[in-house]
PDB file of C-alpha atoms in Angstrom:
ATOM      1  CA  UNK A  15      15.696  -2.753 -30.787  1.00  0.00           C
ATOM      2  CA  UNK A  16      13.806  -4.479 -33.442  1.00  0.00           C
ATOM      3  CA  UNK A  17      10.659  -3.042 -35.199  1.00  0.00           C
ATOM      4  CA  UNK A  18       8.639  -5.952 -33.137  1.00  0.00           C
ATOM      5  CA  UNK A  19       9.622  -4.762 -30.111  1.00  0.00           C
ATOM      6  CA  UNK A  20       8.665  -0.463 -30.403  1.00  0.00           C
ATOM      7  CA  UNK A  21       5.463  -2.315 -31.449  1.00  0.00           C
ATOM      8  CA  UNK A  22       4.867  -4.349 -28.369  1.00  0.00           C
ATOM      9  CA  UNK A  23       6.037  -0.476 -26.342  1.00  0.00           C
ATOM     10  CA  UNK A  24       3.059   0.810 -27.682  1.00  0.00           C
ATOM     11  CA  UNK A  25       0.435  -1.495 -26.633  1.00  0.00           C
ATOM     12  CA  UNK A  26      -2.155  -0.707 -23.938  1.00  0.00           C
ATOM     13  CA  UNK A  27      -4.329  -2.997 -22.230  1.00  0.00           C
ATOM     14  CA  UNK A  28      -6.434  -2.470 -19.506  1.00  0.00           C
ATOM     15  CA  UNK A  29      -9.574  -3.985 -17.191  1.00  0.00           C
ATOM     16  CA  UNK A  30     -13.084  -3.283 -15.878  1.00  0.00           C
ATOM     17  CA  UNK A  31     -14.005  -4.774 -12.915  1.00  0.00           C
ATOM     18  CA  UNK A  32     -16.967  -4.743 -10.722  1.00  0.00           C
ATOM     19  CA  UNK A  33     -17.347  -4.179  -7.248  1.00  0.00           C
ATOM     20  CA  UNK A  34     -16.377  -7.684  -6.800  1.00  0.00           C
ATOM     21  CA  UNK A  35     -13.162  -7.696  -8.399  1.00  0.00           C
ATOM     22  CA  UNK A  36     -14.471  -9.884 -11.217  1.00  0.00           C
ATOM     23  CA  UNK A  37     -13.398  -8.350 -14.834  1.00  0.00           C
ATOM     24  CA  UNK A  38     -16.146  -7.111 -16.535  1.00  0.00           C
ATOM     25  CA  UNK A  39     -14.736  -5.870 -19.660  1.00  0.00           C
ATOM     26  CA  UNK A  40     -10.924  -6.040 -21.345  1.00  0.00           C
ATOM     27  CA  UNK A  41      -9.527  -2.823 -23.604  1.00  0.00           C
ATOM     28  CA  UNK A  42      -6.895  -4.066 -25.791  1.00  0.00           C
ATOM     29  CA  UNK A  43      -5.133  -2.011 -28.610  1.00  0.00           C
ATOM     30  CA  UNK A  44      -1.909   0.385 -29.398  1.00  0.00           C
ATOM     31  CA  UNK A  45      -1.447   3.929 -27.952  1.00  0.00           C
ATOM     32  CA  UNK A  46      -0.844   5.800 -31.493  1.00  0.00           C
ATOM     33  CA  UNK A  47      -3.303   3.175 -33.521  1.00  0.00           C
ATOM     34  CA  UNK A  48      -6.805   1.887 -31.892  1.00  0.00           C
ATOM     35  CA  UNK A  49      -8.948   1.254 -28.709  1.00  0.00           C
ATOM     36  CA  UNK A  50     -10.972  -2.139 -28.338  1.00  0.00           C
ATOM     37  CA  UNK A  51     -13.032  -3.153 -26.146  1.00  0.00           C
ATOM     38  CA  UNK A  52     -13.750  -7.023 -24.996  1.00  0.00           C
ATOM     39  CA  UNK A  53     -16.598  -8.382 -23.403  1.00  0.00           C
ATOM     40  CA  UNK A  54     -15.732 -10.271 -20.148  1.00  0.00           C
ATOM     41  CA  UNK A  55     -11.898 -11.327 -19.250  1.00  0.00           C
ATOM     42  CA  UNK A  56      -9.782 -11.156 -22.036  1.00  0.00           C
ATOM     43  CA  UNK A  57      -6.072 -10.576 -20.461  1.00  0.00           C
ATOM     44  CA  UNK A  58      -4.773 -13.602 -23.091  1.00  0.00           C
ATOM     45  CA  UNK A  59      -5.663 -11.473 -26.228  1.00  0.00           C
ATOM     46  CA  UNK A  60      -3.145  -8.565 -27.392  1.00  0.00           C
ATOM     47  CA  UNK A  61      -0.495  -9.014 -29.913  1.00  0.00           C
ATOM     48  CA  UNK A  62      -2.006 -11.149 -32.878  1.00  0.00           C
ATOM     49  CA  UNK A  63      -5.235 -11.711 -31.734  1.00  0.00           C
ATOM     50  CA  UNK A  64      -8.694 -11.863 -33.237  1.00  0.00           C
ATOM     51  CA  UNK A  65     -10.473  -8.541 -33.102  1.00  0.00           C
ATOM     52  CA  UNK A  66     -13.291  -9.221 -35.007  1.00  0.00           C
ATOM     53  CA  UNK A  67     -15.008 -10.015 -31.564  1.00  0.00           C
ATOM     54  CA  UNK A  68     -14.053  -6.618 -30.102  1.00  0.00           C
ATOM     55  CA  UNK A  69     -16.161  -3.175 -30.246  1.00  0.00           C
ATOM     56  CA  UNK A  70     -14.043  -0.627 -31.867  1.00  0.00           C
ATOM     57  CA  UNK A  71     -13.506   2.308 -29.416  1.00  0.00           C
ATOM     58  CA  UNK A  72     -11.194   4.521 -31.334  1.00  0.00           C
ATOM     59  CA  UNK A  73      -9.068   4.415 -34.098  1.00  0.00           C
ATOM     60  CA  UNK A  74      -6.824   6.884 -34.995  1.00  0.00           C
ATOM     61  CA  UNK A  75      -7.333  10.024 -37.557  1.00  0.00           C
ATOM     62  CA  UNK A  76      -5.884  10.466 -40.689  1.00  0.00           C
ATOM     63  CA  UNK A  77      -3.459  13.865 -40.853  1.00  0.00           C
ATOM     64  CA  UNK A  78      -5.610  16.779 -41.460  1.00  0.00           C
ATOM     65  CA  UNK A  79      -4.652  18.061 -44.827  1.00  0.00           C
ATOM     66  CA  UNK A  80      -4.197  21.621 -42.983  1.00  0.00           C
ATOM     67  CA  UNK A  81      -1.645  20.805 -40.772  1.00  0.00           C
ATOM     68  CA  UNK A  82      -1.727  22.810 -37.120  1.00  0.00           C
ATOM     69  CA  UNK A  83       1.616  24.768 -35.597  1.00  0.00           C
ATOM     70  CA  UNK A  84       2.235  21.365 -33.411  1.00  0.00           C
ATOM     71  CA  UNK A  85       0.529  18.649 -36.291  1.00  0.00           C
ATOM     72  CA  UNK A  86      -1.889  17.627 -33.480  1.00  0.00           C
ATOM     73  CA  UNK A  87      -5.332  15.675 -34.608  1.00  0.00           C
ATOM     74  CA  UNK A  88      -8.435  17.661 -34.211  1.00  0.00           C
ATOM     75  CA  UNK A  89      -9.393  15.154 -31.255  1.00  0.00           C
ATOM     76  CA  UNK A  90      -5.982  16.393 -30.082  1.00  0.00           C
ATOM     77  CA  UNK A  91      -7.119  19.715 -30.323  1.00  0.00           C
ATOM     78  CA  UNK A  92     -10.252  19.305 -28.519  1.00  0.00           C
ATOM     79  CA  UNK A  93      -8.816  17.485 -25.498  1.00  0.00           C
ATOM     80  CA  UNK A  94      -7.752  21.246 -24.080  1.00  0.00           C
ATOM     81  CA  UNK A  95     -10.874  23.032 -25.178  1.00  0.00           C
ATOM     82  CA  UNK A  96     -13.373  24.504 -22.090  1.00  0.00           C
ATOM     83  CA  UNK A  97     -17.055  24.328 -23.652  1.00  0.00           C
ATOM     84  CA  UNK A  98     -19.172  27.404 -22.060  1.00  0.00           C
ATOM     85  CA  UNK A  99     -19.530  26.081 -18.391  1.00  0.00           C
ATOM     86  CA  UNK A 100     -17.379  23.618 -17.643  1.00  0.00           C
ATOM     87  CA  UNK A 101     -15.184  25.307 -16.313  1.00  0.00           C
ATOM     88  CA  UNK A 102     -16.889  26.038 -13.142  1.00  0.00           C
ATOM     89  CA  UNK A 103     -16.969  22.014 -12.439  1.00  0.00           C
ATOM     90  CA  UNK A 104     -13.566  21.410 -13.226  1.00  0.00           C
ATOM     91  CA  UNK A 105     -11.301  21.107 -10.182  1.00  0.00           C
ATOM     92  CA  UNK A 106      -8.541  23.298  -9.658  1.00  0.00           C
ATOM     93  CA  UNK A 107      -6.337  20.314 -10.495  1.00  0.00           C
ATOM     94  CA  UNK A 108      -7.664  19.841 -14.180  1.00  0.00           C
ATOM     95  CA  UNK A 109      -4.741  20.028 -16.392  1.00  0.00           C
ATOM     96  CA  UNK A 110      -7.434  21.822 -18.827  1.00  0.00           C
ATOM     97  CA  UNK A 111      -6.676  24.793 -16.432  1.00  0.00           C
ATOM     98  CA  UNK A 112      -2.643  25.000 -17.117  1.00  0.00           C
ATOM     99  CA  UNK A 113      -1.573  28.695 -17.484  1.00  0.00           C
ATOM    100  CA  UNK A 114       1.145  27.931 -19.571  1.00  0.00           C
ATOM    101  CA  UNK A 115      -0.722  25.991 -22.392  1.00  0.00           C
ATOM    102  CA  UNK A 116      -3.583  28.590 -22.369  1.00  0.00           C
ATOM    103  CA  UNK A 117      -0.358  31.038 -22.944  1.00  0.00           C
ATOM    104  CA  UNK A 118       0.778  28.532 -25.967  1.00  0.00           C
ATOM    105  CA  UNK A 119      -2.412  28.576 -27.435  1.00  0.00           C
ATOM    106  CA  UNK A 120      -3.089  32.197 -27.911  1.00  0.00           C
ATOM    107  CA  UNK A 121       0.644  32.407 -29.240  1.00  0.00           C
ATOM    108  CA  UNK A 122       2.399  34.106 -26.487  1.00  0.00           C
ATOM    109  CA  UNK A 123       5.636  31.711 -26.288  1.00  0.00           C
ATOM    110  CA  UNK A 124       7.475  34.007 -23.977  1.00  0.00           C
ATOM    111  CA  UNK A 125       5.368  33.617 -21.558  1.00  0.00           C
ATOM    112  CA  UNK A 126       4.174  29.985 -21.556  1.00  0.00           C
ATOM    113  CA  UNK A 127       8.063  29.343 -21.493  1.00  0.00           C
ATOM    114  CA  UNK A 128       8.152  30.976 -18.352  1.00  0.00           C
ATOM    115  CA  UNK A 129       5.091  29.574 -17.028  1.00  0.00           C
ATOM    116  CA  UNK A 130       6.443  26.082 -17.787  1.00  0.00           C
ATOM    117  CA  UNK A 131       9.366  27.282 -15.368  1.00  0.00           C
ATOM    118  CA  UNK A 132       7.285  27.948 -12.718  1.00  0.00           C
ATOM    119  CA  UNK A 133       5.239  24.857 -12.893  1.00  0.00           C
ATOM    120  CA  UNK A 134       8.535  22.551 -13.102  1.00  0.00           C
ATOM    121  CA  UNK A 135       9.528  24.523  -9.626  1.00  0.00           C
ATOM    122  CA  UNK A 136       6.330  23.723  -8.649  1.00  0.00           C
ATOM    123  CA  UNK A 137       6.330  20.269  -9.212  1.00  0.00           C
ATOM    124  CA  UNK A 138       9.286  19.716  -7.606  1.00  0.00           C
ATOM    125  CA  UNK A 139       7.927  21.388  -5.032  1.00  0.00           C
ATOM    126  CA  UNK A 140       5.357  19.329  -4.588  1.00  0.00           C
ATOM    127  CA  UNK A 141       7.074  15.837  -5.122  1.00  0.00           C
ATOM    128  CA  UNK A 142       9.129  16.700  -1.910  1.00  0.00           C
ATOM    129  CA  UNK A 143       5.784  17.455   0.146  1.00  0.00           C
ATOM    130  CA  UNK A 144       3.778  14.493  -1.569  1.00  0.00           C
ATOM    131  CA  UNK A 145       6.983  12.136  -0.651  1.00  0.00           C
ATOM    132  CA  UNK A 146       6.071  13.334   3.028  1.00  0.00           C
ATOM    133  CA  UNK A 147       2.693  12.042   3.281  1.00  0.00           C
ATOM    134  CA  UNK A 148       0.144  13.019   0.327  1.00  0.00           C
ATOM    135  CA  UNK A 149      -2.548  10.572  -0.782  1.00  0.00           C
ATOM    136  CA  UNK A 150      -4.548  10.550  -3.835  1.00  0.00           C
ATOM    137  CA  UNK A 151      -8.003  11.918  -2.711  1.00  0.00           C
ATOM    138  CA  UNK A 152     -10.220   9.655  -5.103  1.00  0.00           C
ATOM    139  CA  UNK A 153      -8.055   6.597  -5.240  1.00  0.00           C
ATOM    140  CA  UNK A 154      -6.885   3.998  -2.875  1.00  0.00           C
ATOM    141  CA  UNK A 155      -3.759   1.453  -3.722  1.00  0.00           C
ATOM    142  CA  UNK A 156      -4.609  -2.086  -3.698  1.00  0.00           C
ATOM    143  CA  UNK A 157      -2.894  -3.849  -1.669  1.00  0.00           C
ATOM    144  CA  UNK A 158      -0.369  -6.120  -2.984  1.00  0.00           C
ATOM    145  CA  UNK A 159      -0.765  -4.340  -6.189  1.00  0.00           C
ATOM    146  CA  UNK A 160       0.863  -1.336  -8.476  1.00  0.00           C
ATOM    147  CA  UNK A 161      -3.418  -0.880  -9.170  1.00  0.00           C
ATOM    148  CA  UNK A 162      -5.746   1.883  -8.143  1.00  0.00           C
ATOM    149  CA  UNK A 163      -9.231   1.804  -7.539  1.00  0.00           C
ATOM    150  CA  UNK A 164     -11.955   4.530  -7.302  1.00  0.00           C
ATOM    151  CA  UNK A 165     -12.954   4.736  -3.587  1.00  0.00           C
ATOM    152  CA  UNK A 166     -15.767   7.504  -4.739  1.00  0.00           C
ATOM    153  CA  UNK A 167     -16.182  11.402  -4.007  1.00  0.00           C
ATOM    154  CA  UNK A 168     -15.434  13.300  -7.189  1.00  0.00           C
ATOM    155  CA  UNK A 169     -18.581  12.971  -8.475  1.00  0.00           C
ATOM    156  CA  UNK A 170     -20.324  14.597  -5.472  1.00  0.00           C
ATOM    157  CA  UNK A 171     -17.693  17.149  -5.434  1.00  0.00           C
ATOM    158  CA  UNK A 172     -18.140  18.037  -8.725  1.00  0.00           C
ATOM    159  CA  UNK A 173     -21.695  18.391  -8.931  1.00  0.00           C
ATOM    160  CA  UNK A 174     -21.561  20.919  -5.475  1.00  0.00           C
ATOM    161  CA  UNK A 175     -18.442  22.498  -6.911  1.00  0.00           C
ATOM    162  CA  UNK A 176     -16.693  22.050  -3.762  1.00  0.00           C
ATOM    163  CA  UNK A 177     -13.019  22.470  -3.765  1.00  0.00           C
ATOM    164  CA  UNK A 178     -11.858  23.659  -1.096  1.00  0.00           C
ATOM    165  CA  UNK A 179      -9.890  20.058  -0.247  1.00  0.00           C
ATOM    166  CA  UNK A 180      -7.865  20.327  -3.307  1.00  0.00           C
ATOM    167  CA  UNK A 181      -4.567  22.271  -3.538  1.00  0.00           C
ATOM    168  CA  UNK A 182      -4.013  24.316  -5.899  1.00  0.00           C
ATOM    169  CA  UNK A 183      -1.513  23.277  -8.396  1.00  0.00           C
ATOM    170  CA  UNK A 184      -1.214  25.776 -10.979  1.00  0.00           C
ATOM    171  CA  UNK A 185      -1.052  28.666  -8.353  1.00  0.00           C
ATOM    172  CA  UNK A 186       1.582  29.907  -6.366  1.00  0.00           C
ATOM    173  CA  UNK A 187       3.765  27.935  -4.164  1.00  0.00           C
ATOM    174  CA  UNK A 188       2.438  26.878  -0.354  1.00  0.00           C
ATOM    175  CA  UNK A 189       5.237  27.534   2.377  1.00  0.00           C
ATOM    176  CA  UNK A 190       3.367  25.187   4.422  1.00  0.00           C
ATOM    177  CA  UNK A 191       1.761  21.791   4.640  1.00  0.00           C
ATOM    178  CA  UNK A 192      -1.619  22.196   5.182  1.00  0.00           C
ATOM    179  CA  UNK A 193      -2.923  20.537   2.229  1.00  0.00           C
ATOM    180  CA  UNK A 194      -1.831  17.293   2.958  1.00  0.00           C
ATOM    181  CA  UNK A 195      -4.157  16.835   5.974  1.00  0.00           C
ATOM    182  CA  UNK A 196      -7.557  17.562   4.025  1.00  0.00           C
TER     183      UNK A 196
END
């Protein structure tokens, strides 16, 4: 594999569309570089193209000069973190709320490793019972389409701190269905 192709791996490109379909906005850039962001329908821009019309979104840090145990950014970092009440809004399926990595971060290896083997089981677990009939509860497929679209909910869920529809990922391991009909 040439060096021009692991480039052309690490682009991203994505659309905002309106309740009409029509796109709204275009974010162009590379995974482990930058973020821009296009007025309007911009799908023909990417590799080699003029961003001096684009809004810079992100852009990646330089190394800290006081490296952490896993050399992640301090955006990195913060991408975990749960500020003093947020918590309470998050739903139980907010990877914030992973046992294991809260076990990683206060250094007790052992058991995050073990953790991570129960989630793994878990997620097998899952697949099997998702493969049977699970829908995402927030998103709808498009038809005729690999795309999702946002067919509304969390929001209003969020804000009553209901729930009770969601399974619950991170604990232990349902011996029954009943979580796919909600």
């Amino acid at each position: 594999m040439s060096k021009g192709d692991i480039s052309f791996v690490m682009q991203v490109q994505g659309i905002v569309q309106d309740k009409n379909g029509k796109t709204v906005a275009t974010l162009i850039g590379k995974w482990d570089e930058s973020l821009h962001y296009f007025d309007g329908d911009c799908s023909g821009k990417g590799k080699g193209s003029d961003l001096s019309e684009a809004s810079l979104i992100w852009k990646r840090s330089k190394p800290s000069r006081y490296p952490t145990r896993y050399n992640l950014t301090r955006f990195a970092i913060t991408l975990n973190e749960l500020a003093p009440g947020l918590k309470e809004k998050l739903p139980p399926t907010d990877s914030r709320l992973r046992p294991d990595q809260r076990y990683l971060e206060n250094g007790e290896y052992e058991m995050a490793n073990s953790e991570k083997l129960r989630l793994e089981q878990r997620q097998r677990q899952s697949r099997k019972m998702q493969e049977r009939g699970w829908k995402p509860r927030w998103f709808a497929k498009q038809k005729g389409s690999d795309a999702y679209c946002y067919v509304g909910g969390y929001w209003d869920a969020r804000e009553e701190g209901k729930w009770d529809s969601c399974p619950d990922i991170f604990g232990q391991v349902p011996t029954d269905t009943d979580f796919l009909t909600r």
